[in-house]
Amino acid sequence: MTQRALITGITGQDGSYLAEFLLARGYTVHGLVRRRTPEALSNLASVLEDPARRARLVLHDGDLADPLALARVVERADAGEVYHLAGQTHVGRSFAAPEATIATTGLGAVRVLEAVRAHRDRTRREVRYYQAGSSEMFGAARAPQDERTPFAPRSPYGAAKVLAHHATVVAREAYGLFAVNGILFNHESPRRPEEFVTRKVACAAARIRLDPARRLALGNLDARRDWGHARDYVEAMWRMLQHDRPLDWVVATGVAHSVRELLEVAFGRVGLDWRDHVDVDPALLRPLDVEDLRGDASRARAELGWRPRTSFEELVLELTEAELERAQAVSVGAAHAR
Ligand code: NDP
Ligand code: GDR
């Protein structure tokens, strides 16, 4: 029988890579979407343009704010695996919109969990649930962090994820749901929105290469993150749902770098010294920041057989090269238009 999966947040970075990963394994993939504009669906472009894969992709309209719509989508998808990835994902923005972040990122997960449990009880078929947890839940906890590290969130986003994490554990223990928490450290790709620091730096390096008068404004340059590649991390999500027990899993590279080191590699790739082009803008500093995240993914390595395939340098070079291509294409397009 064909396996069916439902992905909330399918239009996002992880959702689109996960959809491609599952389609390549023969799954029929259902996705929750809230907009169907070409821009909103751009991460899914390669799937939508490929008739063979398009035939196994089913999009459902809905929003995390609407529990009835979520229940309907879970019912219609009738999937054996539900990957809950949707939410407000920007940590900095969560300070300006704490209630909305708790509502979508925290309560949204509770709603999806409840819909999944009701569907499982009605159909008497097992549904495996994945909760997209985050290293941001560790906040102030000392590095390296693993599954036993206590949570100490330092943002409304981190607090919302802690709520979703505990709701997932409760669903597992109270109702016997196969519900797992992935605790993923930062993972990036050319599909990252530009408001996240890796893509922001890669875009700026490429644009400044073509126009050295441009400047890049950043916030905290000392923050250290454990950055991996999104393509590698979605495979870990899938492996968690194939495991024989529902557990919680840290997924990370185990190596942390500062924003300064990110600047070194990206600007180095385009032959520039970042110090000549970067300003620190106090408006971009968060009211509270997480200084040092570095994960210990020993459990995932040993029990899931998962390991990251992309180093920090490879990741930053891939991002920067993708932006150089885009920036060059834009500049050639503008020259033709003149
Ligand atoms: P993105 O920001 O790229 O994608 C978020 C997705 O959620 C988009 O598809 C977005 O839809 C959707 N969404 C947002 N609000 C709603 C809503 N109200 N109703 C329905 N859908 C909504 O995130 P990532 O792919 O980077 O992350 C996936 C998940 O993993 C998130 O939960 C994130 O918090 C978590 N995570 C991510 C990490 C990372 O480093 N990337 C690390 C740890 C956890 P639209 O396209 O319409 O905006
Ligand atoms: P993060 O990623 O907050 O870790 O959340 P982000 O790229 O936003 O910030 C990383 C670090 O860089 C510092 N920083 C800046 N960040 C942004 N966005 N813009 C800037 O101009 C800037 N200057 C410095 C930040 O202060 C921070 O310390 C990501 C998201 O994907 C979450 O959804 C996910 O849960 C976590 O990673 C793990």
GROMACS .gro file of C-alpha atoms and ligand atoms in nm:
model
  424
    1MET     CA    1   0.000   0.000   0.000
    2THR     CA    2   0.128   0.352  -0.079
    3GLN     CA    3   0.242   0.537   0.229
    4ARG     CA    4   0.074   0.869   0.295
    5ALA     CA    5   0.224   1.159   0.486
    6LEU     CA    6   0.080   1.495   0.586
    7ILE     CA    7   0.316   1.793   0.621
    8THR     CA    8   0.203   2.119   0.780
    9GLY     CA    9   0.435   2.400   0.671
   10ILE     CA   10   0.499   2.226   0.338
   11THR     CA   11   0.572   2.559   0.167
   12GLY     CA   12   0.855   2.640   0.408
   13GLN     CA   13   1.221   2.546   0.389
   14ASP     CA   14   1.194   2.212   0.571
   15GLY     CA   15   0.849   2.126   0.443
   16SER     CA   16   0.960   2.150   0.081
   17TYR     CA   17   1.277   1.940   0.134
   18LEU     CA   18   1.078   1.684   0.333
   19ALA     CA   19   0.813   1.664   0.058
   20GLU     CA   20   1.086   1.596  -0.200
   21PHE     CA   21   1.245   1.336   0.029
   22LEU     CA   22   0.916   1.149   0.086
   23LEU     CA   23   0.807   1.168  -0.279
   24ALA     CA   24   1.141   1.014  -0.378
   25ARG     CA   25   1.056   0.723  -0.147
   26GLY     CA   26   0.719   0.663  -0.313
   27TYR     CA   27   0.497   0.838  -0.058
   28THR     CA   28   0.184   1.029  -0.146
   29VAL     CA   29   0.238   1.364   0.025
   30HIS     CA   30  -0.042   1.585   0.157
   31GLY     CA   31   0.037   1.940   0.260
   32LEU     CA   32  -0.140   2.213   0.454
   33VAL     CA   33  -0.116   2.551   0.280
   34ARG     CA   34  -0.262   2.888   0.365
   35ARG     CA   35  -0.187   3.064   0.034
   36ARG     CA   36  -0.157   2.937  -0.322
   37THR     CA   37   0.021   3.228  -0.486
   38PRO     CA   38   0.326   3.142  -0.701
   39GLU     CA   39   0.550   3.314  -0.441
   40ALA     CA   40   0.399   3.113  -0.153
   41LEU     CA   41   0.450   2.789  -0.346
   42SER     CA   42   0.795   2.877  -0.484
   43ASN     CA   43   0.985   2.621  -0.270
   44LEU     CA   44   0.765   2.350  -0.422
   45ALA     CA   45   0.827   2.467  -0.781
   46SER     CA   46   1.037   2.168  -0.887
   47VAL     CA   47   0.770   1.924  -0.763
   48LEU     CA   48   0.480   2.122  -0.910
   49GLU     CA   49   0.652   2.130  -1.250
   50ASP     CA   50   0.717   1.755  -1.253
   51PRO     CA   51   0.398   1.564  -1.353
   52ALA     CA   52   0.513   1.233  -1.200
   53ARG     CA   53   0.567   1.385  -0.856
   54ARG     CA   54   0.281   1.637  -0.885
   55ALA     CA   55   0.039   1.343  -0.917
   56ARG     CA   56   0.136   1.231  -0.565
   57LEU     CA   57   0.116   1.575  -0.404
   58VAL     CA   58  -0.218   1.689  -0.258
   59LEU     CA   59  -0.249   2.041  -0.116
   60HIS     CA   60  -0.519   2.128   0.139
   61ASP     CA   61  -0.616   2.482   0.237
   62GLY     CA   62  -0.616   2.567   0.606
   63ASP     CA   63  -0.454   2.765   0.885
   64LEU     CA   64  -0.318   2.678   1.228
   65ALA     CA   65  -0.558   2.936   1.371
   66ASP     CA   66  -0.855   2.721   1.267
   67PRO     CA   67  -0.896   2.394   1.463
   68LEU     CA   68  -1.193   2.273   1.258
   69ALA     CA   69  -1.004   2.322   0.933
   70LEU     CA   70  -0.706   2.134   1.078
   71ALA     CA   71  -0.929   1.844   1.183
   72ARG     CA   72  -1.077   1.832   0.832
   73VAL     CA   73  -0.734   1.829   0.669
   74VAL     CA   74  -0.607   1.551   0.900
   75GLU     CA   75  -0.923   1.353   0.821
   76ARG     CA   76  -0.897   1.398   0.444
   77ALA     CA   77  -0.525   1.327   0.428
   78ASP     CA   78  -0.577   1.007   0.631
   79ALA     CA   79  -0.198   0.984   0.662
   80GLY     CA   80   0.008   0.733   0.858
   81GLU     CA   81   0.274   0.999   0.928
   82VAL     CA   82   0.204   1.361   1.022
   83TYR     CA   83   0.495   1.606   1.024
   84HIS     CA   84   0.393   1.922   1.205
   85LEU     CA   85   0.634   2.191   1.083
   86ALA     CA   86   0.412   2.500   1.041
   87GLY     CA   87   0.440   2.802   1.266
   88GLN     CA   88   0.582   3.149   1.322
   89THR     CA   89   0.950   3.060   1.302
   90HIS     CA   90   1.139   3.388   1.347
   91VAL     CA   91   1.282   3.422   1.699
   92GLY     CA   92   1.344   3.800   1.675
   93ARG     CA   93   0.991   3.865   1.552
   94SER     CA   94   0.846   3.663   1.840
   95PHE     CA   95   0.946   3.945   2.080
   96ALA     CA   96   0.726   4.186   1.885
   97ALA     CA   97   0.441   3.936   1.848
   98PRO     CA   98   0.453   3.712   2.155
   99GLU     CA   99   0.085   3.624   2.171
  100ALA     CA  100   0.059   3.545   1.799
  101THR     CA  101   0.372   3.329   1.829
  102ILE     CA  102   0.236   3.133   2.126
  103ALA     CA  103  -0.092   3.093   1.934
  104THR     CA  104   0.057   2.955   1.612
  105THR     CA  105   0.377   2.789   1.729
  106GLY     CA  106   0.248   2.664   2.066
  107LEU     CA  107  -0.130   2.622   2.047
  108GLY     CA  108  -0.114   2.531   1.677
  109ALA     CA  109   0.078   2.216   1.773
  110VAL     CA  110  -0.181   2.130   2.039
  111ARG     CA  111  -0.454   2.161   1.776
  112VAL     CA  112  -0.276   1.938   1.526
  113LEU     CA  113  -0.206   1.682   1.800
  114GLU     CA  114  -0.572   1.677   1.904
  115ALA     CA  115  -0.683   1.634   1.542
  116VAL     CA  116  -0.436   1.348   1.497
  117ARG     CA  117  -0.550   1.175   1.817
  118ALA     CA  118  -0.918   1.204   1.720
  119HIS     CA  119  -0.842   1.063   1.375
  120ARG     CA  120  -0.645   0.774   1.521
  121ASP     CA  121  -0.927   0.693   1.765
  122ARG     CA  122  -1.192   0.706   1.491
  123THR     CA  123  -1.004   0.496   1.236
  124ARG     CA  124  -0.821   0.272   1.488
  125ARG     CA  125  -0.514   0.306   1.267
  126GLU     CA  126  -0.179   0.419   1.404
  127VAL     CA  127  -0.077   0.774   1.310
  128ARG     CA  128   0.282   0.877   1.382
  129TYR     CA  129   0.329   1.242   1.475
  130TYR     CA  130   0.645   1.455   1.445
  131GLN     CA  131   0.676   1.781   1.642
  132ALA     CA  132   0.929   2.031   1.504
  133GLY     CA  133   1.107   2.124   1.825
  134SER     CA  134   1.401   2.362   1.841
  135SER     CA  135   1.736   2.416   2.009
  136GLU     CA  136   1.593   2.757   2.100
  137MET     CA  137   1.412   2.570   2.382
  138PHE     CA  138   1.753   2.523   2.549
  139GLY     CA  139   1.811   2.899   2.554
  140ALA     CA  140   2.049   2.973   2.839
  141ALA     CA  141   2.144   2.609   2.909
  142ARG     CA  142   2.518   2.532   2.888
  143ALA     CA  143   2.652   2.382   2.562
  144PRO     CA  144   2.662   2.108   2.448
  145GLN     CA  145   2.290   2.037   2.478
  146ASP     CA  146   2.133   1.692   2.447
  147GLU     CA  147   1.797   1.524   2.522
  148ARG     CA  148   1.859   1.544   2.901
  149THR     CA  149   1.942   1.917   2.906
  150PRO     CA  150   1.671   2.118   3.088
  151PHE     CA  151   1.492   2.380   2.880
  152ALA     CA  152   1.560   2.747   2.959
  153PRO     CA  153   1.397   2.943   2.674
  154ARG     CA  154   1.495   3.305   2.619
  155SER     CA  155   1.228   3.412   2.369
  156PRO     CA  156   0.850   3.387   2.324
  157TYR     CA  157   0.929   3.154   2.033
  158GLY     CA  158   1.135   2.926   2.258
  159ALA     CA  159   0.859   2.927   2.521
  160ALA     CA  160   0.599   2.837   2.255
  161LYS     CA  161   0.814   2.545   2.140
  162VAL     CA  162   0.849   2.424   2.501
  163LEU     CA  163   0.468   2.423   2.526
  164ALA     CA  164   0.442   2.219   2.206
  165HIS     CA  165   0.717   1.983   2.326
  166HIS     CA  166   0.539   1.904   2.652
  167ALA     CA  167   0.201   1.869   2.478
  168THR     CA  168   0.364   1.606   2.254
  169VAL     CA  169   0.506   1.415   2.553
  170VAL     CA  170   0.164   1.428   2.724
  171ALA     CA  171  -0.012   1.292   2.411
  172ARG     CA  172   0.239   1.009   2.401
  173GLU     CA  173   0.213   0.919   2.768
  174ALA     CA  174  -0.158   0.981   2.826
  175TYR     CA  175  -0.303   0.845   2.502
  176GLY     CA  176  -0.033   0.613   2.367
  177LEU     CA  177   0.014   0.827   2.056
  178PHE     CA  178   0.332   0.758   1.858
  179ALA     CA  179   0.440   1.120   1.903
  180VAL     CA  180   0.803   1.230   1.880
  181ASN     CA  181   0.986   1.555   1.939
  182GLY     CA  182   1.274   1.639   1.709
  183ILE     CA  183   1.494   1.898   1.879
  184LEU     CA  184   1.669   2.039   1.577
  185PHE     CA  185   1.951   2.289   1.585
  186ASN     CA  186   1.973   2.559   1.316
  187HIS     CA  187   1.960   2.426   0.963
  188GLU     CA  188   1.981   2.636   0.653
  189SER     CA  189   1.965   2.626   0.274
  190PRO     CA  190   1.914   2.856  -0.025
  191ARG     CA  191   1.540   2.821   0.058
  192ARG     CA  192   1.580   3.003   0.389
  193PRO     CA  193   1.396   3.337   0.394
  194GLU     CA  194   1.633   3.633   0.389
  195GLU     CA  195   1.535   3.739   0.741
  196PHE     CA  196   1.753   3.463   0.890
  197VAL     CA  197   2.118   3.546   0.941
  198THR     CA  198   2.286   3.287   0.715
  199ARG     CA  199   2.084   3.375   0.407
  200LYS     CA  200   2.097   3.747   0.491
  201VAL     CA  201   2.477   3.734   0.501
  202ALA     CA  202   2.503   3.522   0.184
  203CYS     CA  203   2.271   3.761  -0.007
  204ALA     CA  204   2.466   4.065   0.114
  205ALA     CA  205   2.806   3.916   0.025
  206ALA     CA  206   2.685   3.845  -0.330
  207ARG     CA  207   2.524   4.188  -0.376
  208ILE     CA  208   2.818   4.379  -0.229
  209ARG     CA  209   3.050   4.187  -0.462
  210LEU     CA  210   2.860   4.343  -0.752
  211ASP     CA  211   2.801   4.680  -0.584
  212PRO     CA  212   3.072   4.755  -0.321
  213ALA     CA  213   2.889   5.070  -0.205
  214ARG     CA  214   2.614   4.864  -0.041
  215ARG     CA  215   2.624   4.799   0.337
  216LEU     CA  216   2.505   4.514   0.556
  217ALA     CA  217   2.340   4.586   0.893
  218LEU     CA  218   2.346   4.310   1.153
  219GLY     CA  219   2.274   4.262   1.523
  220ASN     CA  220   2.467   4.030   1.756
  221LEU     CA  221   2.791   3.915   1.588
  222ASP     CA  222   2.908   3.708   1.885
  223ALA     CA  223   2.618   3.462   1.891
  224ARG     CA  224   2.727   3.104   1.824
  225ARG     CA  225   2.506   2.854   1.645
  226ASP     CA  226   2.536   2.492   1.540
  227TRP     CA  227   2.447   2.527   1.171
  228GLY     CA  228   2.367   2.230   0.947
  229HIS     CA  229   2.197   2.178   0.609
  230ALA     CA  230   1.816   2.145   0.593
  231ARG     CA  231   1.841   1.863   0.337
  232ASP     CA  232   2.028   1.648   0.592
  233TYR     CA  233   1.792   1.736   0.878
  234VAL     CA  234   1.462   1.638   0.711
  235GLU     CA  235   1.601   1.286   0.674
  236ALA     CA  236   1.641   1.273   1.053
  237MET     CA  237   1.271   1.364   1.093
  238TRP     CA  238   1.171   1.070   0.873
  239ARG     CA  239   1.407   0.832   1.054
  240MET     CA  240   1.248   0.929   1.387
  241LEU     CA  241   0.907   0.816   1.263
  242GLN     CA  242   1.050   0.484   1.133
  243HIS     CA  243   1.205   0.401   1.472
  244ASP     CA  244   1.032   0.134   1.678
  245ARG     CA  245   0.982   0.366   1.978
  246PRO     CA  246   0.850   0.723   2.002
  247LEU     CA  247   1.133   0.920   2.165
  248ASP     CA  248   1.278   1.272   2.165
  249TRP     CA  249   1.585   1.335   1.953
  250VAL     CA  250   1.849   1.607   1.928
  251VAL     CA  251   1.970   1.668   1.572
  252ALA     CA  252   2.284   1.878   1.532
  253THR     CA  253   2.632   1.879   1.382
  254GLY     CA  254   2.808   1.917   1.718
  255VAL     CA  255   3.012   2.213   1.591
  256ALA     CA  256   2.928   2.578   1.664
  257HIS     CA  257   3.042   2.892   1.484
  258SER     CA  258   2.988   3.262   1.551
  259VAL     CA  259   2.814   3.509   1.321
  260ARG     CA  260   3.162   3.660   1.269
  261GLU     CA  261   3.288   3.326   1.135
  262LEU     CA  262   2.985   3.310   0.906
  263LEU     CA  263   3.084   3.654   0.773
  264GLU     CA  264   3.446   3.539   0.723
  265VAL     CA  265   3.346   3.244   0.505
  266ALA     CA  266   3.074   3.419   0.300
  267PHE     CA  267   3.268   3.741   0.232
  268GLY     CA  268   3.589   3.539   0.185
  269ARG     CA  269   3.415   3.349  -0.096
  270VAL     CA  270   3.356   3.674  -0.287
  271GLY     CA  271   3.705   3.807  -0.213
  272LEU     CA  272   3.601   4.080   0.033
  273ASP     CA  273   3.684   4.167   0.394
  274TRP     CA  274   3.350   4.179   0.579
  275ARG     CA  275   3.483   4.441   0.823
  276ASP     CA  276   3.474   4.696   0.540
  277HIS     CA  277   3.104   4.641   0.468
  278VAL     CA  278   2.919   4.552   0.790
  279ASP     CA  279   2.753   4.783   1.046
  280VAL     CA  280   2.612   4.674   1.379
  281ASP     CA  281   2.262   4.818   1.412
  282PRO     CA  282   2.138   4.820   1.774
  283ALA     CA  283   1.781   4.792   1.643
  284LEU     CA  284   1.870   4.439   1.528
  285LEU     CA  285   1.982   4.326   1.874
  286ARG     CA  286   1.718   4.111   2.045
  287PRO     CA  287   1.589   4.202   2.393
  288LEU     CA  288   1.742   3.866   2.498
  289ASP     CA  289   1.956   3.643   2.280
  290VAL     CA  290   2.084   3.291   2.303
  291GLU     CA  291   2.462   3.308   2.303
  292ASP     CA  292   2.585   2.954   2.249
  293LEU     CA  293   2.402   2.658   2.101
  294ARG     CA  294   2.586   2.337   2.019
  295GLY     CA  295   2.407   2.005   2.007
  296ASP     CA  296   2.514   1.657   2.104
  297ALA     CA  297   2.330   1.426   1.861
  298SER     CA  298   2.486   1.103   1.993
  299ARG     CA  299   2.146   0.937   2.037
  300ALA     CA  300   2.038   1.011   1.680
  301ARG     CA  301   2.374   0.890   1.549
  302ALA     CA  302   2.363   0.565   1.747
  303GLU     CA  303   1.996   0.473   1.723
  304LEU     CA  304   1.879   0.634   1.399
  305GLY     CA  305   2.205   0.592   1.206
  306TRP     CA  306   2.176   0.962   1.118
  307ARG     CA  307   2.471   1.192   1.061
  308PRO     CA  308   2.512   1.534   0.901
  309ARG     CA  309   2.667   1.529   0.554
  310THR     CA  310   2.737   1.901   0.511
  311SER     CA  311   3.005   2.097   0.697
  312PHE     CA  312   2.965   2.461   0.801
  313GLU     CA  313   3.207   2.576   0.528
  314GLU     CA  314   3.026   2.373   0.258
  315LEU     CA  315   2.692   2.512   0.373
  316VAL     CA  316   2.801   2.877   0.370
  317LEU     CA  317   2.974   2.835   0.032
  318GLU     CA  318   2.660   2.674  -0.115
  319LEU     CA  319   2.445   2.962   0.014
  320THR     CA  320   2.684   3.228  -0.110
  321GLU     CA  321   2.729   3.070  -0.452
  322ALA     CA  322   2.351   3.039  -0.495
  323GLU     CA  323   2.317   3.411  -0.415
  324LEU     CA  324   2.601   3.505  -0.649
  325GLU     CA  325   2.415   3.328  -0.931
  326ARG     CA  326   2.088   3.501  -0.841
  327ALA     CA  327   2.254   3.844  -0.809
  328GLN     CA  328   2.437   3.802  -1.140
  329ALA     CA  329   2.113   3.695  -1.313
  330VAL     CA  330   1.935   4.004  -1.176
  331SER     CA  331   2.218   4.232  -1.287
  332VAL     CA  332   2.224   4.080  -1.640
  333GLY     CA  333   1.843   4.113  -1.656
  334ALA     CA  334   1.865   4.481  -1.556
  335ALA     CA  335   2.138   4.546  -1.818
  336HIS     CA  336   1.920   4.388  -2.092
  337ALA     CA  337   1.620   4.599  -1.983
  338ARG     CA  338   1.819   4.923  -2.028
  339NDP     P1  339   0.973   2.825   0.755
  339NDP     O1  340   0.957   2.958   0.818
  339NDP     O2  341   1.054   2.813   0.632
  339NDP     O3  342   0.828   2.764   0.723
  339NDP     C1  343   0.719   2.783   0.810
  339NDP     C2  344   0.596   2.724   0.746
  339NDP     O4  345   0.484   2.741   0.835
  339NDP     C3  346   0.556   2.788   0.612
  339NDP     O5  347   0.510   2.686   0.527
  339NDP     C4  348   0.441   2.878   0.653
  339NDP     O6  349   0.348   2.903   0.550
  339NDP     C5  350   0.377   2.793   0.759
  339NDP     N1  351   0.287   2.869   0.847
  339NDP     C6  352   0.320   2.976   0.924
  339NDP     N2  353   0.211   3.019   0.990
  339NDP     C7  354   0.109   2.935   0.955
  339NDP     C8  355  -0.027   2.929   0.991
  339NDP     N3  356  -0.082   3.017   1.076
  339NDP     N4  357  -0.105   2.832   0.936
  339NDP     C9  358  -0.050   2.743   0.849
  339NDP     N5  359   0.077   2.744   0.811
  339NDP    C10  360   0.158   2.840   0.864
  339NDP     O7  361   1.029   2.726   0.869
  339NDP     P2  362   1.137   2.608   0.859
  339NDP     O8  363   1.103   2.524   0.743
  339NDP     O9  364   1.272   2.666   0.873
  339NDP    O10  365   1.107   2.529   0.995
  339NDP    C11  366   1.012   2.422   0.999
  339NDP    C12  367   0.976   2.396   1.145
  339NDP    O11  368   1.092   2.357   1.217
  339NDP    C13  369   0.921   2.519   1.218
  339NDP    O12  370   0.824   2.477   1.311
  339NDP    C14  371   1.043   2.576   1.292
  339NDP    O13  372   1.002   2.647   1.406
  339NDP    C15  373   1.114   2.446   1.327
  339NDP     N6  374   1.258   2.457   1.341
  339NDP    C16  375   1.334   2.509   1.240
  339NDP    C17  376   1.471   2.514   1.251
  339NDP    C18  377   1.557   2.572   1.144
  339NDP    O14  378   1.676   2.596   1.171
  339NDP     N7  379   1.507   2.592   1.022
  339NDP    C19  380   1.539   2.460   1.371
  339NDP    C20  381   1.449   2.404   1.469
  339NDP    C21  382   1.314   2.403   1.453
  339NDP     P3  383   0.361   3.030   0.448
  339NDP    O15  384   0.450   2.980   0.338
  339NDP    O16  385   0.221   3.053   0.407
  339NDP    O17  386   0.421   3.141   0.527
  340GDR     P1  387   1.778   3.171   1.526
  340GDR     O1  388   1.828   3.210   1.380
  340GDR     O2  389   1.732   3.287   1.605
  340GDR     O3  390   1.888   3.088   1.587
  340GDR     O4  391   1.650   3.081   1.495
  340GDR     P2  392   1.863   3.352   1.314
  340GDR     O5  393   1.931   3.322   1.187
  340GDR     O6  394   1.746   3.442   1.311
  340GDR     O7  395   1.967   3.415   1.422
  340GDR     C1  396   2.087   3.348   1.456
  340GDR     C2  397   2.173   3.441   1.539
  340GDR     O8  398   2.223   3.547   1.456
  340GDR     C3  399   2.207   3.669   1.526
  340GDR     N1  400   2.195   3.781   1.431
  340GDR     C4  401   2.094   3.800   1.345
  340GDR     N2  402   1.985   3.727   1.317
  340GDR     C5  403   1.901   3.772   1.221
  340GDR     N3  404   1.792   3.699   1.190
  340GDR     N4  405   1.922   3.890   1.155
  340GDR     C6  406   2.030   3.968   1.180
  340GDR     O9  407   2.048   4.073   1.121
  340GDR     C7  408   2.121   3.921   1.279
  340GDR     N5  409   2.238   3.970   1.329
  340GDR     C8  410   2.282   3.883   1.420
  340GDR     C9  411   2.081   3.649   1.609
  340GDR    O10  412   2.074   3.746   1.713
  340GDR    C10  413   2.100   3.508   1.656
  340GDR    O11  414   2.179   3.506   1.771
  340GDR    C11  415   1.650   2.985   1.391
  340GDR    C12  416   1.506   2.970   1.342
  340GDR    O12  417   1.506   2.887   1.227
  340GDR    C13  418   1.417   2.907   1.446
  340GDR    O13  419   1.290   2.880   1.390
  340GDR    C14  420   1.484   2.777   1.491
  340GDR    O14  421   1.404   2.714   1.589
  340GDR    C15  422   1.623   2.804   1.545
  340GDR    O15  423   1.700   2.862   1.440
  340GDR    C16  424   1.694   2.678   1.590
   0.00000   0.00000   0.00000
